[in-house]
Short mmCIF file of C-alpha atoms and ligand atoms in Angstrom, two decimals:
data_model
loop_
_atom_site.label_atom_id
_atom_site.label_comp_id
_atom_site.label_asym_id
_atom_site.label_seq_id
_atom_site.Cartn_x
_atom_site.Cartn_y
_atom_site.Cartn_z
CA MET W 1 -28.00 -150.89 15.75
CA PRO W 2 -31.61 -150.93 14.35
CA ASP W 3 -33.14 -150.81 17.96
CA MET W 4 -31.20 -148.12 18.83
CA LYS W 5 -32.39 -145.90 15.56
CA GLU W 6 -36.12 -147.38 15.87
CA ASP W 7 -35.88 -145.79 19.53
CA LEU W 8 -33.88 -142.13 18.39
CA LYS W 9 -36.73 -141.95 15.83
CA GLN W 10 -39.09 -142.34 17.80
CA ARG W 11 -37.49 -139.62 20.26
CA ALA W 12 -37.67 -137.41 17.00
CA ALA W 13 -40.87 -137.63 16.39
CA GLU W 14 -42.03 -136.99 20.38
CA LEU W 15 -40.32 -133.67 20.06
CA GLY W 16 -42.34 -132.99 17.06
CA PHE W 17 -40.03 -133.89 14.03
CA VAL W 18 -43.03 -135.47 11.16
CA LEU W 19 -40.53 -137.12 9.27
CA SER W 20 -37.19 -138.89 10.49
CA GLY W 21 -34.97 -141.20 8.16
CA VAL W 22 -31.03 -142.57 8.70
CA ALA W 23 -28.82 -142.37 5.29
CA ALA W 24 -25.57 -143.37 5.35
CA ALA W 25 -22.48 -140.91 5.36
CA ALA W 26 -21.47 -140.98 1.91
CA SER W 27 -20.03 -139.05 -1.24
CA PRO W 28 -23.39 -137.26 -2.64
CA GLY W 29 -24.31 -138.39 -6.12
CA ARG W 30 -25.13 -134.84 -6.79
CA LEU W 31 -21.61 -133.07 -5.96
CA SER W 32 -21.11 -132.70 -9.46
CA ALA W 33 -24.42 -131.07 -10.78
CA LEU W 34 -23.32 -128.94 -7.42
CA ASN W 35 -20.16 -127.90 -9.03
CA ARG W 36 -21.71 -127.34 -12.38
CA TRP W 37 -24.30 -125.22 -10.40
CA LEU W 38 -21.77 -122.91 -8.66
CA ASP W 39 -19.80 -122.95 -11.80
CA SER W 40 -22.39 -121.14 -13.76
CA GLY W 41 -22.60 -118.56 -11.22
CA PHE W 42 -26.21 -119.26 -10.35
CA HIS W 43 -24.95 -118.76 -6.36
CA GLY W 44 -24.48 -114.67 -6.66
CA GLU W 45 -23.12 -113.35 -4.00
CA MET W 46 -23.42 -116.48 -1.37
CA SER W 47 -19.96 -116.99 -1.77
CA TYR W 48 -19.73 -118.97 1.66
CA LEU W 49 -21.07 -121.77 -0.58
CA GLU W 50 -18.68 -121.76 -3.55
CA THR W 51 -15.81 -121.57 -0.01
CA ARG W 52 -16.95 -124.65 1.13
CA ARG W 53 -17.05 -126.21 -2.15
CA GLU W 54 -14.63 -129.10 -1.62
CA ALA W 55 -17.11 -129.79 1.94
CA TYR W 56 -19.47 -130.78 0.30
CA GLN W 57 -18.12 -134.21 -0.85
CA HIS W 58 -18.61 -136.01 2.93
CA PRO W 59 -19.73 -135.58 5.95
CA ASN W 60 -16.26 -136.27 7.33
CA SER W 61 -15.88 -132.47 6.74
CA ILE W 62 -18.87 -131.32 8.81
CA VAL W 63 -18.39 -134.40 11.72
CA ASP W 64 -14.82 -136.45 11.46
CA GLY W 65 -15.64 -140.21 11.45
CA CYS W 66 -18.93 -140.03 10.14
CA ARG W 67 -21.17 -143.12 9.40
CA SER W 68 -24.84 -141.60 9.74
CA LEU W 69 -26.72 -139.18 9.29
CA LEU W 70 -30.41 -138.91 10.59
CA MET W 71 -32.54 -136.75 8.33
CA LEU W 72 -35.85 -135.00 10.12
CA ALA W 73 -38.15 -132.61 8.98
CA LEU W 74 -40.25 -129.94 11.01
CA PRO W 75 -43.70 -128.39 9.71
CA TYR W 76 -44.00 -124.54 8.93
CA ASP W 77 -47.00 -122.76 8.84
CA SER W 78 -49.33 -124.05 5.28
CA SER W 79 -51.82 -122.16 5.69
CA GLY W 80 -53.09 -119.31 2.69
CA ALA W 81 -51.54 -116.08 3.54
CA LYS W 82 -53.05 -113.64 6.01
CA GLU W 83 -54.40 -110.34 4.79
CA GLN W 84 -51.24 -108.37 4.24
CA ALA W 85 -50.15 -105.47 2.29
CA SER W 86 -46.42 -107.58 2.05
CA LYS W 87 -45.64 -111.36 2.22
CA ILE W 88 -43.45 -113.43 4.25
CA ALA W 89 -42.55 -116.40 2.87
CA ARG W 90 -44.64 -119.02 5.17
CA TYR W 91 -41.37 -120.60 7.19
CA ALA W 92 -40.53 -116.69 8.23
CA ARG W 93 -44.13 -116.21 9.65
CA GLY W 94 -43.04 -117.19 13.48
CA GLN W 95 -42.49 -115.34 16.10
CA ASN W 96 -38.89 -116.82 16.19
CA ASP W 97 -36.17 -117.79 14.61
CA TYR W 98 -36.43 -121.34 14.03
CA HIS W 99 -32.89 -121.91 13.94
CA ASP W 100 -33.18 -121.56 17.81
CA ILE W 101 -36.52 -123.88 17.73
CA ILE W 102 -35.14 -126.60 15.45
CA HIS W 103 -31.18 -126.46 17.19
CA ALA W 104 -33.07 -126.79 21.25
CA ARG W 105 -34.42 -129.80 19.80
CA LEU W 106 -31.38 -131.49 18.31
CA LYS W 107 -29.94 -130.56 21.71
CA ARG W 108 -32.14 -133.12 23.44
CA LEU W 109 -31.66 -135.40 20.58
CA LYS W 110 -27.81 -135.37 21.20
CA THR W 111 -27.97 -135.66 24.92
CA TRP W 112 -30.49 -138.51 24.26
CA LEU W 113 -27.63 -140.44 21.99
CA LEU W 114 -24.86 -139.17 24.19
CA GLU W 115 -26.75 -140.61 27.20
CA ARG W 116 -26.37 -143.86 25.29
CA GLU W 117 -23.23 -143.74 23.63
CA PRO W 118 -21.02 -141.60 25.67
CA ARG W 119 -18.17 -142.02 23.26
CA ALA W 120 -20.47 -140.91 20.48
CA LYS W 121 -19.84 -137.68 18.08
CA VAL W 122 -22.76 -136.09 17.42
CA ARG W 123 -23.60 -132.83 16.04
CA GLY W 124 -27.15 -131.31 15.13
CA ILE W 125 -26.84 -129.19 11.96
CA VAL W 126 -29.74 -126.80 9.99
CA ASP W 127 -29.11 -125.16 7.04
CA THR W 128 -25.96 -123.93 8.09
CA ALA W 129 -23.25 -126.99 7.18
CA PRO W 130 -21.97 -127.80 4.18
CA LEU W 131 -24.82 -131.26 4.08
CA LEU W 132 -26.88 -131.41 0.45
CA GLU W 133 -29.32 -131.80 2.97
CA ARG W 134 -32.40 -132.43 0.41
CA GLU W 135 -30.18 -135.13 -1.13
CA PHE W 136 -29.48 -137.26 2.19
CA ALA W 137 -33.44 -136.54 2.67
CA GLU W 138 -34.10 -138.22 -0.03
CA ILE W 139 -31.36 -141.22 0.55
CA ALA W 140 -33.79 -141.64 3.94
CA GLY W 141 -36.55 -141.90 2.27
CA LEU W 142 -38.09 -138.51 3.52
CA GLY W 143 -39.76 -137.76 -0.09
CA TRP W 144 -38.14 -136.73 -3.23
CA VAL W 145 -36.00 -133.66 -4.63
CA ALA W 146 -38.63 -132.12 -7.12
CA LYS W 147 -38.24 -129.91 -10.02
CA ASN W 148 -39.12 -126.73 -8.21
CA THR W 149 -35.56 -127.87 -5.90
CA MET W 150 -37.26 -128.26 -3.21
CA LEU W 151 -37.90 -131.89 -1.47
CA ILE W 152 -41.89 -133.18 -1.25
CA ASN W 153 -43.29 -135.61 1.07
CA ARG W 154 -46.67 -137.08 0.05
CA ARG W 155 -48.27 -136.73 3.25
CA TRP W 156 -46.87 -133.16 4.06
CA GLY W 157 -45.68 -131.30 0.79
CA SER W 158 -42.72 -129.46 0.97
CA TYR W 159 -43.64 -126.74 3.89
CA PHE W 160 -41.40 -128.42 6.53
CA PHE W 161 -37.64 -127.63 7.74
CA LEU W 162 -34.85 -129.71 7.19
CA ALA W 163 -32.31 -130.82 9.45
CA ALA W 164 -29.76 -133.47 10.77
CA ILE W 165 -27.90 -134.99 13.58
CA LEU W 166 -24.54 -136.90 12.26
CA THR W 167 -22.91 -139.09 14.02
CA ASP W 168 -20.00 -141.43 13.98
CA ILE W 169 -22.66 -143.89 15.34
CA GLU W 170 -23.70 -146.80 12.81
CA LEU W 171 -27.26 -146.93 12.30
CA THR W 172 -28.92 -148.83 9.73
CA PRO W 173 -30.29 -146.94 6.67
CA ASP W 174 -33.37 -146.19 5.81
CA THR W 175 -34.61 -147.19 2.40
CA PRO W 176 -34.22 -144.14 -0.07
CA HIS W 177 -37.23 -142.43 -1.82
CA GLU W 178 -36.73 -143.56 -5.17
CA LYS W 179 -39.53 -142.66 -7.34
CA SER W 180 -40.17 -139.24 -7.92
CA PHE W 181 -43.77 -138.16 -8.18
CA CYS W 182 -43.43 -134.46 -10.11
CA GLY W 183 -44.34 -136.96 -13.09
CA THR W 184 -45.27 -134.47 -16.67
CA CYS W 185 -46.09 -131.52 -14.32
CA THR W 186 -44.46 -128.17 -14.69
CA ALA W 187 -46.35 -125.62 -12.40
CA CYS W 188 -43.91 -124.51 -10.69
CA LEU W 189 -41.31 -123.53 -13.51
CA ASP W 190 -44.08 -122.05 -15.58
CA SER W 191 -45.13 -119.71 -13.00
CA CYS W 192 -42.30 -118.39 -11.33
CA PRO W 193 -42.35 -114.45 -12.08
CA THR W 194 -38.85 -114.31 -13.01
CA ASN W 195 -37.99 -117.01 -14.65
CA ALA W 196 -35.72 -118.85 -12.01
CA PHE W 197 -35.48 -122.12 -13.28
CA PRO W 198 -33.79 -122.29 -16.22
CA GLU W 199 -34.42 -126.31 -16.49
CA PRO W 200 -35.99 -128.56 -14.27
CA PHE W 201 -34.17 -129.24 -10.87
CA VAL W 202 -32.14 -126.02 -11.42
CA LEU W 203 -32.80 -123.01 -9.80
CA ASP W 204 -30.54 -119.92 -10.53
CA ALA W 205 -31.05 -118.33 -7.14
CA THR W 206 -29.51 -114.40 -8.97
CA LYS W 207 -33.32 -113.89 -10.36
CA CYS W 208 -35.16 -115.76 -7.38
CA ILE W 209 -37.21 -113.19 -5.53
CA SER W 210 -35.78 -115.19 -2.53
CA TYR W 211 -32.69 -114.79 -2.99
CA GLN W 212 -32.81 -111.00 -3.53
CA THR W 213 -34.72 -110.29 -0.83
CA ILE W 214 -32.84 -112.41 1.76
CA GLU W 215 -29.48 -113.05 0.47
CA ASN W 216 -28.37 -109.84 -1.80
CA ARG W 217 -27.65 -106.81 0.41
CA ASP W 218 -27.54 -104.54 -2.32
CA GLU W 219 -29.50 -102.82 -4.97
CA VAL W 220 -31.89 -105.69 -6.08
CA ALA W 221 -31.20 -106.91 -10.02
CA LYS W 222 -32.97 -104.60 -12.55
CA GLU W 223 -34.72 -107.47 -14.13
CA VAL W 224 -36.50 -108.39 -10.98
CA LYS W 225 -37.58 -105.75 -9.04
CA PRO W 226 -40.39 -104.96 -11.03
CA HIS W 227 -41.68 -109.04 -10.03
CA PHE W 228 -41.23 -108.26 -6.63
CA HIS W 229 -45.50 -108.37 -6.56
CA ASP W 230 -46.68 -107.88 -3.26
CA TRP W 231 -43.36 -110.42 -1.37
CA MET W 232 -41.35 -108.59 0.85
CA PHE W 233 -39.14 -111.00 2.57
CA GLY W 234 -38.58 -114.66 0.16
CA CYS W 235 -40.84 -116.34 -2.01
CA ASP W 236 -43.58 -118.83 -2.05
CA ILE W 237 -44.95 -118.88 -5.85
CA CYS W 238 -43.43 -122.68 -6.70
CA GLN W 239 -44.73 -124.39 -3.54
CA GLU W 240 -47.71 -122.84 -3.68
CA VAL W 241 -48.72 -124.03 -7.33
CA CYS W 242 -47.18 -127.12 -6.62
CA PRO W 243 -50.26 -129.78 -5.75
CA TRP W 244 -48.92 -131.62 -2.98
CA ASN W 245 -49.03 -128.57 -0.85
CA LYS W 246 -52.84 -127.90 -1.94
CA HIS W 247 -54.09 -129.07 0.99
CA PRO W 248 -52.73 -127.12 4.38
CA LYS W 249 -50.92 -129.60 7.09
CA GLU W 250 -50.17 -129.37 10.63
CA CYS W 251 -48.36 -126.75 11.64
CA ASP W 252 -45.67 -126.90 14.52
CA SER W 253 -46.99 -125.47 18.12
CA GLU W 254 -43.73 -123.10 17.90
CA LEU W 255 -43.42 -122.37 14.54
CA LEU W 256 -47.43 -120.85 14.22
CA PRO W 257 -47.40 -117.69 12.58
CA GLU W 258 -47.59 -114.42 14.33
CA GLN W 259 -51.32 -112.81 14.51
CA GLU W 260 -50.05 -109.72 13.37
CA SER W 261 -50.37 -108.77 9.75
CA PHE W 262 -47.54 -106.96 7.84
CA ASN W 263 -47.88 -103.74 6.87
CA PRO W 264 -44.88 -102.36 4.64
CA VAL W 265 -45.32 -98.85 4.74
CA GLU W 266 -45.49 -99.02 9.04
CA LEU W 267 -41.84 -100.49 8.38
CA LEU W 268 -40.44 -97.45 6.58
CA GLU W 269 -41.17 -95.59 9.85
CA LEU W 270 -39.19 -97.70 11.66
CA THR W 271 -35.91 -96.01 13.45
CA GLU W 272 -32.89 -98.82 13.73
CA GLU W 273 -33.60 -98.90 17.64
CA GLU W 274 -37.27 -99.97 16.76
CA PHE W 275 -36.43 -102.26 14.24
CA ARG W 276 -33.85 -103.89 16.20
CA GLU W 277 -36.38 -103.98 19.19
CA ARG W 278 -38.86 -105.68 16.94
CA PHE W 279 -36.91 -108.20 14.95
CA ARG W 280 -33.88 -109.16 16.34
CA LYS W 281 -35.03 -112.73 17.46
CA THR W 282 -36.52 -113.22 14.06
CA PRO W 283 -36.04 -114.15 10.12
CA PHE W 284 -36.01 -110.46 9.25
CA TRP W 285 -32.64 -109.89 11.61
CA ARG W 286 -30.93 -111.58 8.47
CA PRO W 287 -30.88 -108.65 6.05
CA ARG W 288 -31.29 -106.39 9.09
CA ARG W 289 -32.94 -102.48 8.41
CA ARG W 290 -31.26 -101.75 5.66
CA GLY W 291 -32.32 -105.11 3.41
CA MET W 292 -35.63 -105.30 5.17
CA LEU W 293 -36.75 -101.48 3.97
CA ARG W 294 -35.13 -102.30 0.85
CA ASN W 295 -37.76 -104.77 0.57
CA ALA W 296 -40.44 -103.07 1.84
CA ILE W 297 -39.63 -100.18 -0.73
CA LEU W 298 -39.53 -102.23 -3.59
CA SER W 299 -42.74 -104.08 -2.80
CA VAL W 300 -45.15 -100.94 -2.39
CA GLY W 301 -43.64 -99.75 -5.39
CA ALA W 302 -44.15 -103.07 -7.04
CA GLN W 303 -47.94 -102.54 -5.82
CA LYS W 304 -47.60 -99.14 -6.37
CA LEU W 305 -49.38 -97.50 -2.58
CA PRO W 306 -50.07 -94.80 -2.92
CA GLY W 307 -49.79 -94.65 0.98
CA ALA W 308 -46.41 -94.88 1.35
CA ILE W 309 -46.24 -91.48 -0.70
CA SER W 310 -44.66 -89.73 2.39
CA ALA W 311 -42.48 -92.22 3.19
CA LEU W 312 -40.82 -92.62 0.19
CA GLN W 313 -40.15 -88.90 -0.05
CA ARG W 314 -38.35 -88.81 3.19
CA LEU W 315 -35.97 -91.82 2.05
CA LEU W 316 -34.99 -89.82 -0.89
CA ARG W 317 -33.26 -88.32 2.42
CA ASP W 318 -31.88 -91.22 4.30
CA GLU W 319 -28.59 -91.44 4.61
CA GLU W 320 -27.99 -95.35 3.28
CA GLU W 321 -27.67 -94.87 -0.83
CA LEU W 322 -29.26 -97.89 -1.58
CA LEU W 323 -32.59 -96.74 0.31
CA ARG W 324 -32.21 -93.51 -1.62
CA MET W 325 -32.41 -95.36 -4.83
CA SER W 326 -34.85 -97.92 -4.12
CA ALA W 327 -37.00 -94.86 -3.04
CA ALA W 328 -36.40 -93.06 -6.02
CA TRP W 329 -37.64 -96.84 -8.00
CA SER W 330 -40.56 -96.82 -6.14
CA LEU W 331 -41.52 -93.35 -6.54
CA MET W 332 -41.70 -93.72 -10.54
CA GLN W 333 -43.61 -97.08 -10.28
CA LEU W 334 -46.08 -94.98 -8.45
CA ASP W 335 -45.85 -92.29 -10.56
CA ALA W 336 -43.54 -91.00 -12.58
CA GLN W 337 -45.06 -87.90 -13.78
CA SER W 338 -45.76 -86.57 -10.55
CA HIS W 339 -42.79 -87.59 -8.82
CA GLN W 340 -40.15 -86.14 -11.35
CA VAL W 341 -39.72 -82.93 -9.54
CA ALA W 342 -39.04 -84.71 -5.95
CA LEU W 343 -36.47 -86.57 -8.03
CA GLN W 344 -34.75 -83.82 -9.94
CA ALA W 345 -34.57 -82.10 -6.56
CA ALA W 346 -33.33 -85.19 -5.15
CA LEU W 347 -30.41 -85.07 -7.96
CA VAL W 348 -29.41 -81.60 -7.18
CA LYS W 349 -28.62 -82.17 -3.34
CA GLU W 350 -27.00 -85.59 -4.42
CA ASP W 351 -22.81 -86.26 -3.62
CA SER W 352 -22.68 -90.06 -4.29
CA PRO W 353 -22.10 -90.92 -8.23
CA GLU W 354 -24.01 -93.99 -7.67
CA VAL W 355 -27.13 -93.11 -6.91
CA ARG W 356 -26.81 -89.77 -9.39
CA GLU W 357 -26.49 -92.52 -11.97
CA ASN W 358 -29.51 -94.10 -10.84
CA LEU W 359 -31.57 -91.29 -10.33
CA ARG W 360 -30.56 -89.73 -14.33
CA GLU W 361 -31.73 -93.22 -15.24
CA LEU W 362 -34.86 -93.22 -14.06
CA LEU W 363 -35.72 -89.42 -14.74
CA GLY W 364 -34.26 -90.51 -18.39
CA ARG W 365 -37.05 -93.42 -18.63
CA ALA W 366 -39.83 -90.93 -17.30
CA GLU W 367 -39.11 -88.41 -20.21
CA GLN W 368 -38.93 -91.12 -22.48
CA ALA W 369 -42.45 -92.67 -21.64
FE1 SF4 N 1 -39.25 -118.22 -8.24
FE2 SF4 N 1 -40.57 -117.62 -6.40
FE3 SF4 N 1 -40.34 -119.61 -6.46
FE4 SF4 N 1 -37.89 -118.00 -6.20
S1 SF4 N 1 -39.19 -118.56 -4.91
S2 SF4 N 1 -37.44 -120.07 -8.03
S3 SF4 N 1 -38.77 -116.53 -7.47
S4 SF4 N 1 -41.74 -118.76 -7.61
FE1 SF4 N 2 -43.16 -130.88 -9.08
FE2 SF4 N 2 -45.51 -129.62 -10.45
FE3 SF4 N 2 -44.26 -129.55 -7.48
FE4 SF4 N 2 -43.27 -128.45 -9.83
S1 SF4 N 2 -44.88 -128.26 -9.05
S2 SF4 N 2 -42.54 -129.56 -7.79
S3 SF4 N 2 -43.11 -130.39 -11.34
S4 SF4 N 2 -45.32 -131.63 -8.49
#
């Protein structure tokens, strides 16, 4: 049904999707790589990936009788970071959650399809379904899966969201993108501050700042903490260094970054209610206040921002164990000698065995230094 496909792609373009292509529903070729990745434990605490291992075998698990996937790309902000004390990954800089923005447009595409094929099964997805989106995007001709595991398009680089429409309508597949344009480049692998790539095309999420700041709800791995640098939510380094992202591209009008710069010290002052009011509809809601405060605390510690000292001292008494431990770590990064007394005082009053152990370890390290 070639005409339907072209009209559908035209409609997608009108809705702002800058790339679109059709892949036939089939078992993805990278399933064995996914299984090896899961077996290696590189998914960390993202147990939903393990639970849905079987479901990745075929898009039928998402739409019964699925025959075609329309793969789509929507560009987010690719400009340089604004002046801000702590960085947020580009994809999360908009004012609203991108899931809501993209789902609203997928819904319009679905309506358009159902008007023409009322009995069809159609479902729109944005990174929450068991689908190897990057592989299907490659098969649909949108770009290649690169050494940093992102999908790259020669015109658009990699700063875009992938979305998909799955349907039992048969659409003519587009030509797969077969060539990689990474060549001999290894810039992404070499620049990762936490060595999160055990080999090209494989990401150990447990070492990745992005995973640690967003998916990990508890204490951040010791080896990653000192490398937070100025990142507070996600990390773009392995995309920033990519030559295909050298020149900024147009950003979708609904995904433009919020104008306000971000100061992590300000975040440390927010109450639960204030946090909810300000961030409930943004990607920051995912790690909640507990996770975001932990990130902000670690970020000010890794950057040694002196303006955060009084907030950190107050957080040594926070009701969340995680925040007490994080604040203690950051104070020691800022100035281990000056803050030993505050940590010793906190140790005396501390009830939690885990936090006590943590404080003792930090104090022990300070004594040895
Ligand atoms: Fe490394 Fe950052 Fe890329 Fe994660 S996002 S792999 S920490 S460079
Ligand atoms: Fe490929 Fe180089 Fe970009 Fe990495 S930095 S994804 S190796 S082109």
